Amino acid sequence: MRILIVVWPLTAHLYPTLPVAWALQGAGHEVRVASHPDLAGTITAAGLPAVPLGTPETIASPGTVGEHLLPAGHRDRLATALGIDQDGDSDVWATVSTYTLASSRVFHPADGSAAHGWGGVDDLVAAARDWQPDLVLWDPNWPAAAVAARACGAAHGRVLWGRDYLGWACHRIDLRRAELAAAGLPDPVAEIVRPAAARHGVPVDDDLLLGQFTLDPTPADMRLPSRARTVPVRRIPYTGAAAVPSWLGARPDRPRVALTLGATQRMFDNDKVLVPSLLEMVDGLDTEVIATLDTSQLAGQRLPDNVRAVDYLPLNLLLPSCSAIIHHGGIGTFTAAVAHRVPQLVVGDELRVAYAANSAYAVGHGAGLAVDPQQQSVAEMRARFLRVLSEPSFQEGTRRLHADWLAMPSPNDTVPVLEKLTALHRTAR
């Protein structure tokens, strides 16, 4: 088979798809990965052919997400029509109504947009028609990939990198269509892809919005309500490759702790406010702290004697020697900690609402604790950290989550399922 994978241009979106891509490639299938040209080097470094969509002059930058936010008043009207204030889904809605919808709009122009803004749609459709893939796997934030699949007759499915926020939105919209209509509001998910679909003569239906199936790496009890057809797959943690530093091979003579705030937060400059409190929290403790913080995050900070700062180190190299991890709550870091059976201290505040579910899942399953530097003193945070580091119950909670993770089908296990779904849904040529 030929498989085209389309990813939104962040490594946090690319990396979760790579083990699936490698499994398909290892089974003898041809795999290509399409995205923004800025991601091409990272894709090829992972051993996969890259399909750059347009040029930096003809396709939007992923850094323009903030320009695509819905106005606050419109979000409020949507929230009222969708009944968000009536239940406990406000955190989910906060993510959907800001990052999720905005990032999906970046590469999907509205009706009447200038011709040069259609690179993320037209180049993708052209690439699919030229190469004729049998299967298109697409990031939920790039639904024009479903348009491209329809245009060439390929089977297609979404490949999630975290919780299914758009699937939840479609579910909520289904429940409240009458209220949306009464408020004079269009379907906010369908409206993202509708102009691209119309441009290429494709109807907007359930398959176009949710795929013919969805590869979902989230644990079953962490998933959001959705009508999507789910194919579970174990998320294999991968955050890039690096040379193994000489100091990492030696067995630590005191507990080693990882401290990371994630690559995505670094990109959007959301995390610097956390650094002073975290460094003060670990200062003077009988631990060896490996902090994956760069020069911008450490600017103006005093590095404690027990902290070693490294600009970047893949967690798969670092975590096997760690007794605990302090992190921001991102799903990739959370999964890496589970895969390596490392108890977690999750740091959160109002900027990290999208990660609240990951933190709650770790805490709820006894695999760690959460802290909020805006609500708790450094002394309180330190006390929680020492509990995570020393109390056996957190290691036991982590062991249970690890067993649940192992019980999910691996990417290799999923290949035969994808082959059968492709045969079922691909249009005869």
Short mmCIF file of C-alpha atoms in Angstrom, two decimals:
data_model
loop_
_atom_site.label_atom_id
_atom_site.label_comp_id
_atom_site.label_asym_id
_atom_site.label_seq_id
_atom_site.Cartn_x
_atom_site.Cartn_y
_atom_site.Cartn_z
CA MET A 1 0.00 0.00 0.00
CA ARG A 2 0.88 3.65 -0.30
CA ILE A 3 0.18 5.66 2.85
CA LEU A 4 0.23 9.45 3.06
CA ILE A 5 0.36 10.86 6.60
CA VAL A 6 -0.56 14.52 7.07
CA VAL A 7 0.52 16.28 10.27
CA TRP A 8 0.10 19.74 11.70
CA PRO A 9 3.62 21.24 11.80
CA LEU A 10 4.63 20.76 15.41
CA THR A 11 6.90 17.97 16.62
CA ALA A 12 4.29 17.33 19.32
CA HIS A 13 1.95 16.31 16.47
CA LEU A 14 4.56 14.54 14.33
CA TYR A 15 6.32 12.40 16.93
CA PRO A 16 3.26 10.38 18.02
CA THR A 17 2.64 9.34 14.39
CA LEU A 18 6.17 8.13 13.71
CA PRO A 19 5.95 4.69 15.40
CA VAL A 20 2.81 3.99 13.33
CA ALA A 21 4.62 5.18 10.19
CA TRP A 22 7.65 3.01 10.98
CA ALA A 23 5.43 -0.01 11.62
CA LEU A 24 3.71 0.45 8.26
CA GLN A 25 7.04 0.94 6.53
CA GLY A 26 8.47 -2.12 8.29
CA ALA A 27 5.53 -4.18 6.98
CA GLY A 28 6.58 -3.30 3.42
CA HIS A 29 4.28 -0.36 2.73
CA GLU A 30 5.37 2.95 1.18
CA VAL A 31 4.93 5.87 3.57
CA ARG A 32 5.24 9.61 3.01
CA VAL A 33 4.60 12.43 5.46
CA ALA A 34 3.11 15.72 4.27
CA SER A 35 3.28 18.96 6.24
CA HIS A 36 4.53 22.52 6.25
CA PRO A 37 7.95 22.84 4.54
CA ASP A 38 9.51 23.94 7.84
CA LEU A 39 8.94 20.40 9.20
CA ALA A 40 10.52 18.60 6.24
CA GLY A 41 13.96 18.28 7.84
CA THR A 42 12.55 16.72 11.01
CA ILE A 43 10.52 14.25 8.95
CA THR A 44 13.47 13.13 6.82
CA ALA A 45 15.69 12.90 9.93
CA ALA A 46 13.19 10.30 11.21
CA GLY A 47 13.82 8.20 8.09
CA LEU A 48 10.66 9.06 6.17
CA PRO A 49 10.14 10.90 2.88
CA ALA A 50 8.71 14.39 3.39
CA VAL A 51 6.13 16.05 1.16
CA PRO A 52 6.46 19.82 1.71
CA LEU A 53 3.14 21.54 1.09
CA GLY A 54 3.89 24.73 -0.78
CA THR A 55 6.65 27.11 0.22
CA PRO A 56 6.95 29.50 3.16
CA GLU A 57 5.59 32.15 0.79
CA THR A 58 2.48 30.19 -0.19
CA ILE A 59 1.48 28.57 3.09
CA ALA A 60 0.76 30.10 6.47
CA SER A 61 3.15 29.80 9.38
CA PRO A 62 2.09 27.63 12.32
CA GLY A 63 3.14 30.54 14.51
CA THR A 64 0.08 32.50 13.35
CA VAL A 65 -2.34 30.49 15.51
CA GLY A 66 -3.08 33.53 17.62
CA GLU A 67 -4.35 35.36 14.55
CA HIS A 68 -7.05 32.73 14.02
CA LEU A 69 -8.68 32.80 17.44
CA LEU A 70 -12.42 33.27 17.42
CA PRO A 71 -13.45 36.59 18.98
CA ALA A 72 -14.26 36.24 22.67
CA GLY A 73 -17.87 37.29 22.09
CA HIS A 74 -18.36 34.62 19.44
CA ARG A 75 -16.85 31.97 21.71
CA ASP A 76 -19.23 33.03 24.48
CA ARG A 77 -22.23 32.74 22.17
CA LEU A 78 -21.09 29.28 21.07
CA ALA A 79 -20.59 28.21 24.67
CA THR A 80 -24.14 29.28 25.55
CA ALA A 81 -25.65 27.52 22.52
CA LEU A 82 -23.65 24.35 23.25
CA GLY A 83 -24.63 24.35 26.92
CA ILE A 84 -21.07 24.48 28.19
CA ASP A 85 -22.01 26.31 31.41
CA GLN A 86 -24.43 23.53 32.31
CA ASP A 87 -21.87 20.77 32.90
CA GLY A 88 -18.27 20.03 33.80
CA ASP A 89 -16.81 20.37 30.31
CA SER A 90 -15.55 23.94 30.67
CA ASP A 91 -11.88 22.87 30.60
CA VAL A 92 -12.43 20.87 27.42
CA TRP A 93 -14.30 23.77 25.85
CA ALA A 94 -11.48 26.15 26.77
CA THR A 95 -9.10 24.04 24.69
CA VAL A 96 -11.53 23.46 21.83
CA SER A 97 -12.60 27.08 21.51
CA THR A 98 -9.08 28.45 21.51
CA TYR A 99 -6.16 26.28 20.40
CA THR A 100 -8.08 23.50 18.63
CA LEU A 101 -10.29 25.63 16.40
CA ALA A 102 -7.60 28.25 15.83
CA SER A 103 -4.90 25.77 14.81
CA SER A 104 -7.34 24.04 12.47
CA ARG A 105 -8.12 27.36 10.79
CA VAL A 106 -4.46 28.20 10.05
CA PHE A 107 -4.26 26.06 6.89
CA HIS A 108 -7.92 26.27 5.90
CA PRO A 109 -8.80 29.62 4.29
CA ALA A 110 -12.28 31.03 4.49
CA ASP A 111 -14.48 31.70 1.48
CA GLY A 112 -13.13 34.57 -0.58
CA SER A 113 -9.55 34.25 0.67
CA ALA A 114 -6.75 35.31 -1.65
CA ALA A 115 -5.54 32.66 -4.11
CA HIS A 116 -2.04 32.55 -2.63
CA GLY A 117 -3.43 31.44 0.75
CA TRP A 118 -4.65 28.06 -0.46
CA GLY A 119 -1.29 26.24 -0.49
CA GLY A 120 -2.15 24.05 2.50
CA VAL A 121 -5.23 22.75 0.66
CA ASP A 122 -4.41 22.80 -3.06
CA ASP A 123 -0.88 21.42 -2.76
CA LEU A 124 -2.14 18.61 -0.54
CA VAL A 125 -4.87 17.67 -3.01
CA ALA A 126 -2.39 17.83 -5.89
CA ALA A 127 0.12 15.64 -4.01
CA ALA A 128 -2.56 13.04 -3.32
CA ARG A 129 -3.78 13.00 -6.92
CA ASP A 130 -0.22 12.70 -8.23
CA TRP A 131 0.95 9.92 -5.89
CA GLN A 132 -2.39 8.10 -5.53
CA PRO A 133 -2.09 6.81 -1.95
CA ASP A 134 -4.29 3.93 -0.86
CA LEU A 135 -4.64 5.37 2.66
CA VAL A 136 -4.42 8.88 4.07
CA LEU A 137 -3.87 9.22 7.82
CA TRP A 138 -4.48 12.77 8.94
CA ASP A 139 -4.02 15.04 11.89
CA PRO A 140 -7.40 16.20 13.22
CA ASN A 141 -6.16 19.77 12.90
CA TRP A 142 -5.67 19.38 9.12
CA PRO A 143 -9.07 18.12 7.87
CA ALA A 144 -8.32 19.18 4.27
CA ALA A 145 -6.42 15.87 4.18
CA ALA A 146 -9.82 14.16 4.10
CA VAL A 147 -10.68 16.32 1.09
CA ALA A 148 -7.44 15.14 -0.56
CA ALA A 149 -8.30 11.51 0.21
CA ARG A 150 -11.73 11.89 -1.39
CA ALA A 151 -10.16 13.56 -4.42
CA CYS A 152 -7.93 10.54 -5.11
CA GLY A 153 -10.21 7.74 -3.85
CA ALA A 154 -8.07 6.80 -0.85
CA ALA A 155 -9.34 5.39 2.42
CA HIS A 156 -8.68 7.81 5.23
CA GLY A 157 -8.62 8.05 8.99
CA ARG A 158 -7.54 10.46 11.66
CA VAL A 159 -4.46 9.79 13.77
CA LEU A 160 -4.73 11.52 17.14
CA TRP A 161 -1.81 12.96 19.10
CA GLY A 162 -3.88 13.47 22.26
CA ARG A 163 -7.50 13.55 23.35
CA ASP A 164 -10.10 13.87 20.61
CA TYR A 165 -11.13 17.47 21.10
CA LEU A 166 -12.68 17.87 17.66
CA GLY A 167 -14.54 14.57 18.05
CA TRP A 168 -15.92 15.90 21.34
CA ALA A 169 -16.92 19.14 19.61
CA CYS A 170 -18.81 17.22 16.90
CA HIS A 171 -20.54 15.17 19.59
CA ARG A 172 -21.60 18.29 21.47
CA ILE A 173 -22.75 19.99 18.26
CA ASP A 174 -24.92 16.96 17.43
CA LEU A 175 -26.62 17.28 20.81
CA ARG A 176 -27.26 21.02 20.42
CA ARG A 177 -27.96 21.63 16.72
CA ALA A 178 -31.35 23.19 17.48
CA GLU A 179 -29.79 25.61 19.96
CA LEU A 180 -27.04 26.53 17.47
CA ALA A 181 -29.63 27.18 14.77
CA ALA A 182 -31.77 29.26 17.12
CA ALA A 183 -28.72 31.40 17.93
CA GLY A 184 -27.95 31.82 14.21
CA LEU A 185 -24.57 30.11 14.58
CA PRO A 186 -23.03 27.73 12.01
CA ASP A 187 -21.37 24.45 12.95
CA PRO A 188 -17.88 25.68 14.00
CA VAL A 189 -16.14 22.43 13.03
CA ALA A 190 -17.78 21.93 9.64
CA GLU A 191 -17.19 25.58 8.75
CA ILE A 192 -13.41 25.09 8.96
CA VAL A 193 -13.28 22.56 6.13
CA ARG A 194 -16.36 23.58 4.16
CA PRO A 195 -14.60 26.10 1.84
CA ALA A 196 -11.83 23.59 1.03
CA ALA A 197 -14.41 20.87 0.38
CA ALA A 198 -16.44 23.14 -1.90
CA ARG A 199 -13.28 24.20 -3.76
CA HIS A 200 -12.59 20.57 -4.67
CA GLY A 201 -16.15 19.33 -5.12
CA VAL A 202 -16.36 17.24 -1.96
CA PRO A 203 -19.47 17.08 0.27
CA VAL A 204 -19.12 17.76 3.99
CA ASP A 205 -20.28 14.70 5.91
CA ASP A 206 -19.31 12.68 8.99
CA ASP A 207 -16.41 10.92 7.25
CA LEU A 208 -14.94 14.23 6.18
CA LEU A 209 -15.08 15.61 9.71
CA LEU A 210 -14.11 12.52 11.70
CA GLY A 211 -12.47 10.16 9.22
CA GLN A 212 -13.64 6.69 8.32
CA PHE A 213 -11.88 5.61 11.52
CA THR A 214 -9.66 7.19 14.17
CA LEU A 215 -6.35 5.88 15.51
CA ASP A 216 -6.57 6.81 19.19
CA PRO A 217 -3.58 6.50 21.58
CA THR A 218 -5.38 7.73 24.70
CA PRO A 219 -6.36 5.27 27.44
CA ALA A 220 -10.00 4.23 27.20
CA ASP A 221 -11.04 5.91 30.46
CA MET A 222 -9.36 9.15 29.42
CA ARG A 223 -11.19 9.54 26.10
CA LEU A 224 -13.78 12.20 25.41
CA PRO A 225 -17.26 11.37 24.08
CA SER A 226 -17.20 11.06 20.29
CA ARG A 227 -19.08 9.20 17.58
CA ALA A 228 -15.82 8.41 15.78
CA ARG A 229 -14.96 4.78 15.05
CA THR A 230 -11.96 4.15 17.31
CA VAL A 231 -8.93 1.99 16.55
CA PRO A 232 -6.85 1.95 19.76
CA VAL A 233 -3.08 2.05 19.45
CA ARG A 234 -0.38 2.24 22.10
CA ARG A 235 1.48 5.53 22.00
CA ILE A 236 5.20 4.77 21.81
CA PRO A 237 7.10 7.70 23.34
CA TYR A 238 9.54 9.31 20.92
CA THR A 239 10.89 12.84 21.14
CA GLY A 240 13.78 12.75 18.71
CA ALA A 241 17.25 11.22 18.73
CA ALA A 242 20.52 12.41 20.24
CA ALA A 243 23.98 11.19 21.14
CA VAL A 244 24.11 9.63 24.60
CA PRO A 245 26.11 11.97 26.88
CA SER A 246 28.94 10.29 28.79
CA TRP A 247 27.57 11.30 32.20
CA LEU A 248 24.25 9.56 31.56
CA GLY A 249 25.74 6.06 31.52
CA ALA A 250 27.04 6.20 35.08
CA ARG A 251 24.69 4.97 37.78
CA PRO A 252 23.60 8.00 39.84
CA ASP A 253 24.72 7.99 43.47
CA ARG A 254 21.54 9.73 44.58
CA PRO A 255 18.00 9.88 43.13
CA ARG A 256 18.00 11.33 39.62
CA VAL A 257 15.04 13.52 38.68
CA ALA A 258 14.02 14.81 35.25
CA LEU A 259 12.66 18.36 34.98
CA THR A 260 11.13 19.32 31.65
CA LEU A 261 8.58 21.82 30.41
CA GLY A 262 8.19 20.40 26.92
CA ALA A 263 9.19 21.57 23.46
CA THR A 264 5.78 23.03 22.56
CA GLN A 265 5.62 25.31 25.59
CA ARG A 266 9.16 26.46 24.77
CA MET A 267 8.07 27.31 21.22
CA PHE A 268 5.14 29.43 22.38
CA ASP A 269 7.11 31.00 25.25
CA ASN A 270 4.46 29.97 27.79
CA ASP A 271 6.66 28.47 30.49
CA LYS A 272 9.25 30.95 31.72
CA VAL A 273 7.09 32.00 34.66
CA LEU A 274 7.37 28.46 36.08
CA VAL A 275 11.15 28.17 36.03
CA PRO A 276 12.08 30.22 39.14
CA SER A 277 9.66 28.34 41.41
CA LEU A 278 10.76 24.93 40.14
CA LEU A 279 14.46 25.66 40.56
CA GLU A 280 13.82 26.95 44.07
CA MET A 281 11.72 23.87 44.83
CA VAL A 282 14.59 21.45 44.13
CA ASP A 283 17.42 23.64 45.39
CA GLY A 284 19.49 21.92 48.07
CA LEU A 285 17.70 18.57 47.95
CA ASP A 286 19.73 15.37 47.95
CA THR A 287 18.83 14.69 44.33
CA GLU A 288 20.49 15.03 40.94
CA VAL A 289 18.10 17.10 38.82
CA ILE A 290 18.49 17.00 35.02
CA ALA A 291 16.65 20.06 33.68
CA THR A 292 15.98 20.13 29.94
CA LEU A 293 15.81 23.92 29.84
CA ASP A 294 17.42 26.16 27.23
CA THR A 295 19.21 29.47 27.62
CA SER A 296 16.05 31.52 27.13
CA GLN A 297 14.27 29.63 29.91
CA LEU A 298 17.26 29.98 32.24
CA ALA A 299 17.96 33.66 31.49
CA GLY A 300 18.42 35.54 34.76
CA GLN A 301 18.13 32.38 36.87
CA ARG A 302 20.64 30.98 39.36
CA LEU A 303 21.19 27.29 38.71
CA PRO A 304 21.29 25.31 41.98
CA ASP A 305 24.35 23.13 42.57
CA ASN A 306 22.31 19.94 42.31
CA VAL A 307 20.82 20.86 38.90
CA ARG A 308 22.41 20.01 35.56
CA ALA A 309 20.87 21.94 32.66
CA VAL A 310 20.85 20.43 29.18
CA ASP A 311 19.25 22.21 26.26
CA TYR A 312 17.70 19.04 24.90
CA LEU A 313 17.76 15.35 25.75
CA PRO A 314 15.18 12.81 24.56
CA LEU A 315 13.19 11.47 27.47
CA ASN A 316 13.73 7.91 26.27
CA LEU A 317 17.42 8.37 27.11
CA LEU A 318 16.91 10.19 30.39
CA LEU A 319 13.95 8.55 32.11
CA PRO A 320 15.27 4.97 32.54
CA SER A 321 17.70 6.27 35.18
CA CYS A 322 15.20 8.59 36.91
CA SER A 323 13.29 8.12 40.16
CA ALA A 324 10.75 10.88 39.37
CA ILE A 325 9.87 13.49 36.76
CA ILE A 326 8.70 17.08 37.17
CA HIS A 327 6.85 18.28 34.08
CA HIS A 328 4.22 20.55 32.56
CA GLY A 329 1.55 17.91 31.90
CA GLY A 330 1.91 17.46 28.13
CA ILE A 331 0.55 14.15 26.83
CA GLY A 332 3.89 13.14 25.29
CA THR A 333 5.78 13.66 28.54
CA PHE A 334 3.01 11.99 30.53
CA THR A 335 3.17 8.93 28.26
CA ALA A 336 6.95 8.75 28.40
CA ALA A 337 6.78 8.72 32.20
CA VAL A 338 4.21 5.90 32.10
CA ALA A 339 6.23 3.90 29.58
CA HIS A 340 9.34 4.13 31.79
CA ARG A 341 7.43 3.68 35.08
CA VAL A 342 8.48 7.01 36.56
CA PRO A 343 6.25 8.77 39.15
CA GLN A 344 5.21 12.29 38.17
CA LEU A 345 4.92 15.74 39.71
CA VAL A 346 2.78 17.73 37.27
CA VAL A 347 3.04 21.51 37.29
CA GLY A 348 -0.07 23.40 36.19
CA ASP A 349 -1.64 26.85 36.05
CA GLU A 350 -4.32 28.58 33.99
CA LEU A 351 -2.04 28.68 30.91
CA ARG A 352 -1.97 24.89 30.79
CA VAL A 353 -5.68 24.12 30.82
CA ALA A 354 -5.24 21.80 27.82
CA TYR A 355 -3.04 19.57 29.99
CA ALA A 356 -5.41 19.40 32.96
CA ALA A 357 -6.77 16.00 31.94
CA ASN A 358 -3.29 14.47 31.81
CA SER A 359 -2.51 15.78 35.27
CA ALA A 360 -5.85 14.57 36.63
CA TYR A 361 -5.30 11.13 35.10
CA ALA A 362 -1.87 10.73 36.68
CA VAL A 363 -3.11 11.93 40.07
CA GLY A 364 -6.37 9.96 39.90
CA HIS A 365 -4.50 6.72 39.24
CA GLY A 366 -2.03 7.29 42.05
CA ALA A 367 0.95 7.81 39.74
CA GLY A 368 1.82 11.29 40.96
CA LEU A 369 0.73 14.62 42.37
CA ALA A 370 0.03 18.07 40.92
CA VAL A 371 1.22 21.51 42.01
CA ASP A 372 0.32 25.04 40.96
CA PRO A 373 3.00 27.69 41.61
CA GLN A 374 0.31 30.38 41.57
CA GLN A 375 -1.67 28.70 44.35
CA GLN A 376 0.99 27.02 46.49
CA SER A 377 4.18 28.12 48.17
CA VAL A 378 7.55 26.69 47.21
CA ALA A 379 7.60 24.86 50.54
CA GLU A 380 4.25 23.20 49.78
CA MET A 381 5.44 22.25 46.30
CA ARG A 382 8.66 20.80 47.73
CA ALA A 383 6.70 18.69 50.20
CA ARG A 384 4.59 17.21 47.40
CA PHE A 385 7.65 16.55 45.30
CA LEU A 386 9.36 14.69 48.15
CA ARG A 387 6.26 12.53 48.58
CA VAL A 388 6.30 11.57 44.90
CA LEU A 389 9.99 10.79 45.14
CA SER A 390 9.83 8.68 48.29
CA GLU A 391 6.40 7.13 48.86
CA PRO A 392 6.01 3.60 47.41
CA SER A 393 2.33 4.16 46.57
CA PHE A 394 3.27 6.40 43.64
CA GLN A 395 5.54 3.76 42.21
CA GLU A 396 2.67 1.27 42.51
CA GLY A 397 0.28 3.66 40.77
CA THR A 398 2.80 4.12 37.99
CA ARG A 399 3.15 0.35 37.65
CA ARG A 400 -0.62 0.00 37.16
CA LEU A 401 -0.67 2.69 34.47
CA HIS A 402 2.27 1.00 32.78
CA ALA A 403 0.35 -2.30 32.69
CA ASP A 404 -2.65 -0.52 31.13
CA TRP A 405 -0.34 1.04 28.54
CA LEU A 406 1.16 -2.35 27.66
CA ALA A 407 -2.34 -3.80 27.22
CA MET A 408 -3.09 -1.47 24.31
CA PRO A 409 -2.30 -2.75 20.79
CA SER A 410 1.15 -1.75 19.56
CA PRO A 411 1.67 0.01 16.22
CA ASN A 412 2.78 -3.33 14.76
CA ASP A 413 -0.43 -4.94 16.01
CA THR A 414 -2.42 -2.17 14.30
CA VAL A 415 -0.95 -2.65 10.81
CA PRO A 416 -3.24 -5.58 9.83
CA VAL A 417 -6.25 -3.56 11.03
CA LEU A 418 -5.23 -0.62 8.85
CA GLU A 419 -4.74 -2.94 5.89
CA LYS A 420 -8.26 -4.31 6.27
CA LEU A 421 -9.83 -0.88 6.78
CA THR A 422 -8.04 0.40 3.68
CA ALA A 423 -9.35 -2.48 1.61
CA LEU A 424 -12.86 -1.78 2.93
CA HIS A 425 -12.92 1.96 2.30
CA ARG A 426 -10.63 2.56 -0.69
CA THR A 427 -12.46 3.45 -3.88
CA ALA A 428 -11.88 1.05 -6.79
CA ARG A 429 -9.55 2.52 -9.42
#
